[in-house]
mmCIF file of C-alpha atoms and ligand atoms in Angstrom:
data_model
loop_
_atom_site.group_PDB
_atom_site.id
_atom_site.type_symbol
_atom_site.label_atom_id
_atom_site.label_comp_id
_atom_site.label_asym_id
_atom_site.label_seq_id
_atom_site.Cartn_x
_atom_site.Cartn_y
_atom_site.Cartn_z
ATOM 1 C CA MET A 1 84.676 14.391 -13.957
ATOM 2 C CA ALA A 2 87.076 15.120 -11.125
ATOM 3 C CA GLN A 3 90.263 17.173 -11.623
ATOM 4 C CA LYS A 4 93.176 14.863 -11.685
ATOM 5 C CA ILE A 5 95.879 15.587 -9.119
ATOM 6 C CA ASP A 6 99.046 14.575 -11.061
ATOM 7 C CA GLY A 7 101.405 13.141 -8.477
ATOM 8 C CA LYS A 8 103.898 12.322 -11.046
ATOM 9 C CA ALA A 9 104.089 15.838 -12.278
ATOM 10 C CA ILE A 10 104.132 17.357 -8.829
ATOM 11 C CA ALA A 11 106.763 14.926 -7.703
ATOM 12 C CA ALA A 12 108.921 15.888 -10.878
ATOM 13 C CA ALA A 13 108.708 19.566 -9.859
ATOM 14 C CA VAL A 14 109.840 18.832 -6.162
ATOM 15 C CA ARG A 15 112.725 16.705 -7.621
ATOM 16 C CA ALA A 16 113.683 19.427 -9.976
ATOM 17 C CA GLU A 17 113.825 21.822 -6.913
ATOM 18 C CA LEU A 18 115.843 19.453 -4.859
ATOM 19 C CA LYS A 19 118.281 18.704 -7.673
ATOM 20 C CA GLU A 20 119.261 22.540 -7.688
ATOM 21 C CA GLN A 21 119.716 22.402 -3.863
ATOM 22 C CA VAL A 22 121.879 19.247 -4.068
ATOM 23 C CA ALA A 23 123.940 20.733 -6.848
ATOM 24 C CA ALA A 24 124.714 23.744 -4.646
ATOM 25 C CA MET A 25 125.320 21.464 -1.697
ATOM 26 C CA THR A 26 127.735 19.293 -3.729
ATOM 27 C CA ALA A 27 129.590 22.451 -4.926
ATOM 28 C CA ALA A 28 130.094 23.248 -1.350
ATOM 29 C CA GLY A 29 131.446 19.889 -0.475
ATOM 30 C CA ASN A 30 128.275 18.535 1.320
ATOM 31 C CA THR A 31 126.702 15.997 -0.877
ATOM 32 C CA PRO A 32 123.599 14.457 0.842
ATOM 33 C CA GLY A 33 124.085 10.690 1.635
ATOM 34 C CA LEU A 34 121.488 8.165 2.043
ATOM 35 C CA ALA A 35 122.060 4.603 3.487
ATOM 36 C CA VAL A 36 119.467 2.022 2.523
ATOM 37 C CA ILE A 37 119.213 -1.246 4.407
ATOM 38 C CA LEU A 38 117.606 -4.213 2.833
ATOM 39 C CA VAL A 39 117.497 -7.423 4.619
ATOM 40 C CA GLY A 40 116.433 -10.773 2.798
ATOM 41 C CA ASP A 41 115.067 -11.127 -0.911
ATOM 42 C CA ASP A 42 111.373 -9.898 -0.761
ATOM 43 C CA PRO A 43 110.739 -8.904 -4.494
ATOM 44 C CA ALA A 44 108.480 -6.033 -3.525
ATOM 45 C CA SER A 45 111.027 -4.655 -1.115
ATOM 46 C CA ARG A 46 113.625 -5.003 -3.794
ATOM 47 C CA VAL A 47 111.638 -3.002 -6.304
ATOM 48 C CA TYR A 48 110.935 -0.234 -3.739
ATOM 49 C CA VAL A 49 114.694 0.140 -2.816
ATOM 50 C CA SER A 50 115.781 0.227 -6.582
ATOM 51 C CA ASN A 51 113.261 2.929 -7.099
ATOM 52 C CA LYS A 52 114.455 4.900 -4.168
ATOM 53 C CA GLU A 53 118.052 4.541 -5.317
ATOM 54 C CA LYS A 54 117.196 5.605 -8.906
ATOM 55 C CA ALA A 55 115.429 8.637 -7.393
ATOM 56 C CA CYS A 56 118.476 9.573 -5.491
ATOM 57 C CA ALA A 57 120.874 9.364 -8.359
ATOM 58 C CA ASP A 58 118.379 11.413 -10.416
ATOM 59 C CA VAL A 59 118.684 14.358 -8.037
ATOM 60 C CA GLY A 60 122.402 13.819 -7.118
ATOM 61 C CA ILE A 61 122.151 12.364 -3.686
ATOM 62 C CA ARG A 62 124.621 9.692 -3.012
ATOM 63 C CA SER A 63 122.854 6.357 -1.840
ATOM 64 C CA GLU A 64 124.743 3.315 -0.478
ATOM 65 C CA GLU A 65 122.813 0.086 -0.268
ATOM 66 C CA PHE A 66 123.476 -2.475 2.287
ATOM 67 C CA THR A 67 121.865 -5.888 1.486
ATOM 68 C CA LEU A 68 121.992 -8.334 4.316
ATOM 69 C CA PRO A 69 121.039 -12.011 3.987
ATOM 70 C CA ALA A 70 117.617 -13.105 5.240
ATOM 71 C CA ASP A 71 119.211 -14.956 8.255
ATOM 72 C CA THR A 72 120.908 -11.788 9.576
ATOM 73 C CA THR A 73 120.708 -11.602 13.352
ATOM 74 C CA GLN A 74 119.217 -8.626 15.177
ATOM 75 C CA GLU A 75 122.752 -7.921 16.671
ATOM 76 C CA GLN A 76 124.343 -7.896 13.188
ATOM 77 C CA LEU A 77 121.575 -5.355 12.046
ATOM 78 C CA LEU A 78 121.821 -3.119 15.059
ATOM 79 C CA GLU A 79 125.622 -3.054 14.644
ATOM 80 C CA LEU A 80 125.338 -1.827 10.943
ATOM 81 C CA VAL A 81 122.807 0.830 12.056
ATOM 82 C CA HIS A 82 125.361 1.900 14.839
ATOM 83 C CA THR A 83 128.148 2.054 12.213
ATOM 84 C CA LEU A 84 125.930 4.272 9.819
ATOM 85 C CA ASN A 85 124.836 6.494 12.810
ATOM 86 C CA ALA A 86 128.473 7.314 13.471
ATOM 87 C CA ARG A 87 129.380 8.050 9.741
ATOM 88 C CA GLU A 88 129.564 11.807 8.824
ATOM 89 C CA ASP A 89 129.058 11.180 5.028
ATOM 90 C CA ILE A 90 125.695 9.482 5.805
ATOM 91 C CA HIS A 91 122.865 11.852 6.558
ATOM 92 C CA GLY A 92 119.920 9.576 6.249
ATOM 93 C CA ILE A 93 119.349 5.977 7.190
ATOM 94 C CA LEU A 94 116.439 3.954 5.751
ATOM 95 C CA CYS A 95 115.635 0.401 6.869
ATOM 96 C CA GLN A 96 113.230 -1.165 4.332
ATOM 97 C CA LEU A 97 110.296 -2.763 6.018
ATOM 98 C CA PRO A 98 108.870 -5.398 6.562
ATOM 99 C CA LEU A 99 111.847 -7.082 7.931
ATOM 100 C CA PRO A 100 112.086 -10.875 8.176
ATOM 101 C CA LYS A 101 109.975 -12.191 11.091
ATOM 102 C CA HIS A 102 112.666 -12.985 13.359
ATOM 103 C CA LEU A 103 113.886 -9.355 13.460
ATOM 104 C CA ASP A 104 112.293 -6.612 15.679
ATOM 105 C CA ASP A 105 111.622 -3.664 13.425
ATOM 106 C CA LYS A 106 110.663 -1.477 16.553
ATOM 107 C CA ALA A 107 114.243 -1.973 17.955
ATOM 108 C CA VAL A 108 115.887 -1.156 14.697
ATOM 109 C CA ILE A 109 113.891 2.119 14.173
ATOM 110 C CA ALA A 110 114.667 2.961 17.840
ATOM 111 C CA ALA A 111 118.428 2.442 17.030
ATOM 112 C CA ILE A 112 118.519 4.884 14.090
ATOM 113 C CA ALA A 113 119.857 8.289 15.322
ATOM 114 C CA PRO A 114 116.719 10.572 15.232
ATOM 115 C CA GLU A 115 118.525 13.137 13.069
ATOM 116 C CA LYS A 116 119.131 10.546 10.540
ATOM 117 C CA ASP A 117 115.645 8.992 10.556
ATOM 118 C CA VAL A 118 114.454 10.197 7.303
ATOM 119 C CA ASP A 119 111.425 7.941 7.256
ATOM 120 C CA ALA A 120 110.491 9.812 10.555
ATOM 121 C CA PHE A 121 109.339 6.547 12.257
ATOM 122 C CA HIS A 122 111.548 7.019 15.371
ATOM 123 C CA ALA A 123 109.451 7.858 18.558
ATOM 124 C CA ALA A 124 111.440 11.119 19.041
ATOM 125 C CA ASN A 125 110.399 12.262 15.644
ATOM 126 C CA VAL A 126 106.721 11.003 16.068
ATOM 127 C CA GLY A 127 106.687 13.170 19.202
ATOM 128 C CA HIS A 128 108.079 16.271 17.396
ATOM 129 C CA ILE A 129 105.245 15.760 14.961
ATOM 130 C CA MET A 130 102.650 15.584 17.713
ATOM 131 C CA ILE A 131 103.619 19.056 19.051
ATOM 132 C CA GLY A 132 104.247 20.509 15.545
ATOM 133 C CA ASP A 133 107.974 21.163 16.034
ATOM 134 C CA TYR A 134 109.644 18.931 13.492
ATOM 135 C CA THR A 135 112.433 18.473 11.176
ATOM 136 C CA PHE A 136 111.227 15.472 9.267
ATOM 137 C CA LEU A 137 107.674 14.382 8.273
ATOM 138 C CA PRO A 138 106.898 10.915 7.417
ATOM 139 C CA CYS A 139 107.156 10.604 3.601
ATOM 140 C CA THR A 140 103.640 9.525 2.635
ATOM 141 C CA PRO A 141 101.627 11.992 4.658
ATOM 142 C CA ALA A 142 104.022 14.751 3.742
ATOM 143 C CA GLY A 143 103.572 13.800 0.145
ATOM 144 C CA VAL A 144 99.802 14.148 0.582
ATOM 145 C CA MET A 145 100.016 17.571 2.145
ATOM 146 C CA GLU A 146 102.361 18.747 -0.762
ATOM 147 C CA LEU A 147 99.913 17.378 -3.317
ATOM 148 C CA LEU A 148 97.114 19.422 -1.486
ATOM 149 C CA HIS A 149 99.287 22.541 -1.260
ATOM 150 C CA ARG A 150 100.400 22.525 -4.877
ATOM 151 C CA SER A 151 96.693 21.930 -6.152
ATOM 152 C CA ASN A 152 95.601 24.867 -3.920
ATOM 153 C CA ILE A 153 93.271 22.856 -1.790
ATOM 154 C CA ASP A 154 93.208 24.591 1.494
ATOM 155 C CA VAL A 155 92.160 22.292 4.357
ATOM 156 C CA ALA A 156 91.711 25.028 7.036
ATOM 157 C CA GLY A 157 88.169 24.658 8.579
ATOM 158 C CA LYS A 158 87.303 21.779 6.337
ATOM 159 C CA HIS A 159 86.142 18.428 7.326
ATOM 160 C CA CYS A 160 88.924 15.982 6.446
ATOM 161 C CA VAL A 161 88.337 12.216 6.927
ATOM 162 C CA VAL A 162 91.253 9.770 6.996
ATOM 163 C CA ILE A 163 90.364 6.052 6.521
ATOM 164 C CA GLY A 164 93.206 4.106 8.188
ATOM 165 C CA ARG A 165 95.084 4.640 11.514
ATOM 166 C CA SER A 166 98.343 2.923 10.886
ATOM 167 C CA ASN A 167 101.573 4.604 12.401
ATOM 168 C CA ILE A 168 103.175 5.229 9.069
ATOM 169 C CA VAL A 169 100.085 6.629 7.198
ATOM 170 C CA GLY A 170 96.783 7.235 8.952
ATOM 171 C CA LYS A 171 97.857 8.679 12.256
ATOM 172 C CA PRO A 172 100.517 11.064 10.918
ATOM 173 C CA MET A 173 98.173 12.065 8.169
ATOM 174 C CA ALA A 174 95.558 13.074 10.628
ATOM 175 C CA MET A 175 98.086 15.054 12.617
ATOM 176 C CA LEU A 176 99.292 17.046 9.584
ATOM 177 C CA LEU A 177 95.840 18.014 8.518
ATOM 178 C CA LEU A 178 95.179 19.131 12.036
ATOM 179 C CA HIS A 179 98.344 21.201 12.102
ATOM 180 C CA GLU A 180 96.770 23.016 9.025
ATOM 181 C CA ASN A 181 93.489 23.705 10.938
ATOM 182 C CA ALA A 182 91.312 21.087 9.483
ATOM 183 C CA THR A 183 88.526 19.413 11.478
ATOM 184 C CA VAL A 184 89.780 15.740 11.397
ATOM 185 C CA THR A 185 88.057 12.470 11.734
ATOM 186 C CA ILE A 186 89.991 9.252 11.696
ATOM 187 C CA CYS A 187 88.040 6.033 10.665
ATOM 188 C CA HIS A 188 89.199 2.425 10.991
ATOM 189 C CA SER A 189 88.051 -1.093 10.812
ATOM 190 C CA ARG A 190 85.820 -0.728 13.828
ATOM 191 C CA THR A 191 84.071 2.618 12.666
ATOM 192 C CA GLN A 192 80.329 2.583 12.577
ATOM 193 C CA ASN A 193 78.470 4.388 9.734
ATOM 194 C CA LEU A 194 81.689 4.669 7.774
ATOM 195 C CA LYS A 195 79.680 5.749 4.591
ATOM 196 C CA GLU A 196 77.877 8.497 6.307
ATOM 197 C CA VAL A 197 81.158 9.913 7.931
ATOM 198 C CA CYS A 198 82.953 9.780 4.617
ATOM 199 C CA ARG A 199 80.074 11.405 2.840
ATOM 200 C CA GLY A 200 80.693 14.444 5.224
ATOM 201 C CA ALA A 201 84.308 14.898 4.034
ATOM 202 C CA ASP A 202 85.494 17.866 2.115
ATOM 203 C CA VAL A 203 88.805 16.041 1.806
ATOM 204 C CA LEU A 204 88.878 12.052 1.974
ATOM 205 C CA VAL A 205 91.979 10.316 2.390
ATOM 206 C CA ALA A 206 92.006 6.538 1.804
ATOM 207 C CA ALA A 207 94.745 4.450 3.440
ATOM 208 C CA VAL A 208 93.043 1.125 3.983
ATOM 209 C CA GLY A 209 94.885 -1.272 1.577
ATOM 210 C CA ARG A 210 91.741 -2.705 0.005
ATOM 211 C CA ALA A 211 91.016 -2.639 -3.699
ATOM 212 C CA LYS A 212 88.431 -0.036 -4.651
ATOM 213 C CA PHE A 213 87.124 0.151 -1.035
ATOM 214 C CA VAL A 214 85.786 3.829 -1.460
ATOM 215 C CA THR A 215 82.824 3.678 -3.718
ATOM 216 C CA PRO A 216 80.844 6.881 -5.141
ATOM 217 C CA ASP A 217 78.047 6.618 -2.560
ATOM 218 C CA MET A 218 80.780 7.290 0.142
ATOM 219 C CA VAL A 219 81.854 10.506 -1.425
ATOM 220 C CA LYS A 220 80.475 14.120 -1.257
ATOM 221 C CA PRO A 221 80.092 15.657 -4.584
ATOM 222 C CA GLY A 222 83.128 17.927 -5.269
ATOM 223 C CA ALA A 223 85.205 16.601 -2.374
ATOM 224 C CA ALA A 224 89.015 16.113 -2.815
ATOM 225 C CA VAL A 225 89.773 12.430 -2.746
ATOM 226 C CA ILE A 226 93.339 11.201 -2.109
ATOM 227 C CA ASP A 227 94.108 7.589 -2.644
ATOM 228 C CA VAL A 228 97.076 6.341 -0.741
ATOM 229 C CA GLY A 229 96.325 2.659 -1.378
ATOM 230 C CA ILE A 230 98.559 0.403 -3.424
ATOM 231 C CA ASN A 231 96.704 -2.907 -4.265
ATOM 232 C CA ARG A 232 96.186 -5.464 -7.024
ATOM 233 C CA ASP A 233 92.712 -5.978 -8.394
ATOM 234 C CA GLU A 234 91.158 -9.173 -9.417
ATOM 235 C CA ASN A 235 93.260 -9.186 -12.703
ATOM 236 C CA GLY A 236 96.504 -8.470 -10.879
ATOM 237 C CA LYS A 237 96.482 -4.879 -12.056
ATOM 238 C CA LEU A 238 97.713 -2.192 -9.742
ATOM 239 C CA CYS A 239 94.889 -0.125 -8.256
ATOM 240 C CA GLY A 240 94.133 2.114 -5.240
ATOM 241 C CA ASP A 241 91.657 2.014 -2.407
ATOM 242 C CA VAL A 242 89.332 4.119 -4.492
ATOM 243 C CA ASP A 243 86.961 2.833 -6.991
ATOM 244 C CA PRO A 244 87.545 4.624 -10.439
ATOM 245 C CA ALA A 245 83.761 5.400 -10.533
ATOM 246 C CA VAL A 246 84.419 8.084 -7.763
ATOM 247 C CA ASP A 247 85.802 10.188 -10.664
ATOM 248 C CA GLU A 248 82.176 11.009 -11.521
ATOM 249 C CA VAL A 249 81.431 12.351 -7.943
ATOM 250 C CA ALA A 250 84.748 13.898 -6.655
ATOM 251 C CA GLY A 251 86.073 17.317 -7.301
ATOM 252 C CA TRP A 252 89.667 16.236 -7.244
ATOM 253 C CA LEU A 253 91.063 12.713 -7.378
ATOM 254 C CA THR A 254 94.692 11.261 -7.275
ATOM 255 C CA PRO A 255 95.265 8.292 -9.692
ATOM 256 C CA VAL A 256 96.940 5.162 -8.804
ATOM 257 C CA PRO A 257 99.661 4.707 -10.042
ATOM 258 C CA GLY A 258 100.909 8.333 -10.489
ATOM 259 C CA GLY A 259 99.423 9.927 -7.507
ATOM 260 C CA VAL A 260 100.723 9.613 -3.839
ATOM 261 C CA GLY A 261 103.394 6.951 -4.719
ATOM 262 C CA PRO A 262 105.814 9.311 -6.505
ATOM 263 C CA MET A 263 105.283 11.946 -3.705
ATOM 264 C CA THR A 264 106.451 9.588 -1.053
ATOM 265 C CA ILE A 265 109.806 8.932 -2.835
ATOM 266 C CA ALA A 266 110.243 12.668 -3.461
ATOM 267 C CA MET A 267 109.582 13.382 0.182
ATOM 268 C CA LEU A 268 112.262 10.912 1.218
ATOM 269 C CA LEU A 269 114.727 12.838 -1.102
ATOM 270 C CA LYS A 270 113.602 16.030 0.588
ATOM 271 C CA ASN A 271 114.320 14.591 4.133
ATOM 272 C CA THR A 272 117.660 13.430 3.154
ATOM 273 C CA VAL A 273 118.614 16.871 1.864
ATOM 274 C CA THR A 274 117.144 18.440 5.005
ATOM 275 C CA ALA A 275 119.168 16.032 7.133
ATOM 276 C CA ALA A 276 122.312 17.011 5.295
ATOM 277 C CA GLN A 277 121.675 20.754 5.728
ATOM 278 C CA LYS A 278 121.338 20.271 9.476
HETATM 279 P P1 NAD B 301 97.624 -0.908 7.482
HETATM 280 O O1 NAD B 301 97.275 -2.225 7.054
HETATM 281 O O2 NAD B 301 98.717 -0.754 8.402
HETATM 282 O O3 NAD B 301 96.449 0.014 7.878
HETATM 283 C C1 NAD B 301 95.206 -0.153 7.164
HETATM 284 C C2 NAD B 301 94.262 0.618 7.989
HETATM 285 O O4 NAD B 301 92.986 0.499 7.358
HETATM 286 C C3 NAD B 301 93.944 0.087 9.418
HETATM 287 O O5 NAD B 301 94.228 1.132 10.428
HETATM 288 C C4 NAD B 301 92.586 -0.341 9.596
HETATM 289 O O6 NAD B 301 91.900 -0.040 10.692
HETATM 290 C C5 NAD B 301 91.960 0.315 8.356
HETATM 291 N N1 NAD B 301 90.869 -0.482 7.855
HETATM 292 C C6 NAD B 301 91.023 -1.889 7.379
HETATM 293 N N2 NAD B 301 89.789 -2.306 7.166
HETATM 294 C C7 NAD B 301 88.905 -1.330 7.270
HETATM 295 C C8 NAD B 301 87.539 -1.077 6.951
HETATM 296 N N3 NAD B 301 86.836 -2.096 6.659
HETATM 297 N N4 NAD B 301 86.898 0.015 7.221
HETATM 298 C C9 NAD B 301 87.648 1.069 7.667
HETATM 299 N N5 NAD B 301 89.005 0.948 7.921
HETATM 300 C C10 NAD B 301 89.591 -0.122 7.617
HETATM 301 O O7 NAD B 301 98.221 -0.230 6.014
HETATM 302 P P2 NAD B 301 99.030 1.180 5.793
HETATM 303 O O8 NAD B 301 100.520 0.672 6.002
HETATM 304 O O9 NAD B 301 98.547 2.285 6.534
HETATM 305 O O10 NAD B 301 98.822 1.281 4.237
HETATM 306 C C11 NAD B 301 97.471 1.479 3.619
HETATM 307 C C12 NAD B 301 97.629 1.308 2.260
HETATM 308 O O11 NAD B 301 98.527 2.395 1.867
HETATM 309 C C13 NAD B 301 98.205 0.165 1.637
HETATM 310 O O12 NAD B 301 97.442 -0.255 0.402
HETATM 311 C C14 NAD B 301 99.641 0.345 1.400
HETATM 312 O O13 NAD B 301 100.121 -0.406 0.330
HETATM 313 C C15 NAD B 301 99.388 1.863 0.904
HETATM 314 N N6 NAD B 301 100.805 2.754 1.023
HETATM 315 C C16 NAD B 301 101.017 3.568 0.039
HETATM 316 C C17 NAD B 301 102.051 4.289 0.072
HETATM 317 C C18 NAD B 301 102.381 5.150 -1.006
HETATM 318 O O14 NAD B 301 103.447 5.637 -1.067
HETATM 319 N N7 NAD B 301 101.435 5.310 -1.980
HETATM 320 C C19 NAD B 301 102.840 4.344 1.244
HETATM 321 C C20 NAD B 301 102.537 3.585 2.395
HETATM 322 C C21 NAD B 301 101.289 2.791 2.191
#
């Protein structure tokens, strides 16, 4: 049986540390403030936004929600972003994605002031990450690194395989592992011999978005397996990208739920605190 990497417990520890920092900042008159923009009425986005707001309240960050109707125009949305950019009491701005189809998410991300871009999606922040000189890290990959650090899994010199090459998970994940001296391979939908490549991994990060995609025959015995995926199985139950049977082969494994998910939110809080400290 693999050792469970308990994201829920690790995220609680991170949040407890942040709570102390926020209390000290509030006492000094600088309460971190996060603006959360939600456009339309996508139920999943609504749940994500509520969870983020609850987490803010828990550590003492002031969150302000801006809910816009689904037919909001690009100009109206950009105007809101510009207003928030100018507000001194707002340190972080988060626009919940996906946006309704008629809106251009790239233009919205580009409009957020880089120093308030707590998701670290702005091209300026992505560039800073590439050169290893950053203020913010994107929340999900940063959360994975925190899980590895706090589980004493050192990636230096190890072969780390990331399945997935999205801008928000796969690519930055690979970069953060590289910064910590891992030998990194990025796999994607066109990778040949995926099973063999994965079986060579000391650390395997799955960010595919397909239920139970990583099977035991793809995992090296003793490897650390990090499951980023959030999917529904055939019974509608929440599950990751990793088949639970991998537990028999892996050395470490993150559960879904209770693994990477809580860390993503904890890192958003951390970025908001960092933004307010700057
Ligand atoms: P995405 O759809 O943008 O990217 C998926 C990636 O998987 C692509 O790069 C694609 O090349 C790769 N892929 C698809 N089929 C493949 C195949 N057969 N073989 C190898 N690679 C293949 O998704 P994303 O935004 O990166 O998210 C990935 C998963 O992580 C989703 O389940 C998402 O819900 C989840 N997610 C979780 C968190 C969290 O906090 N836990 C945060 C973000 C995303």
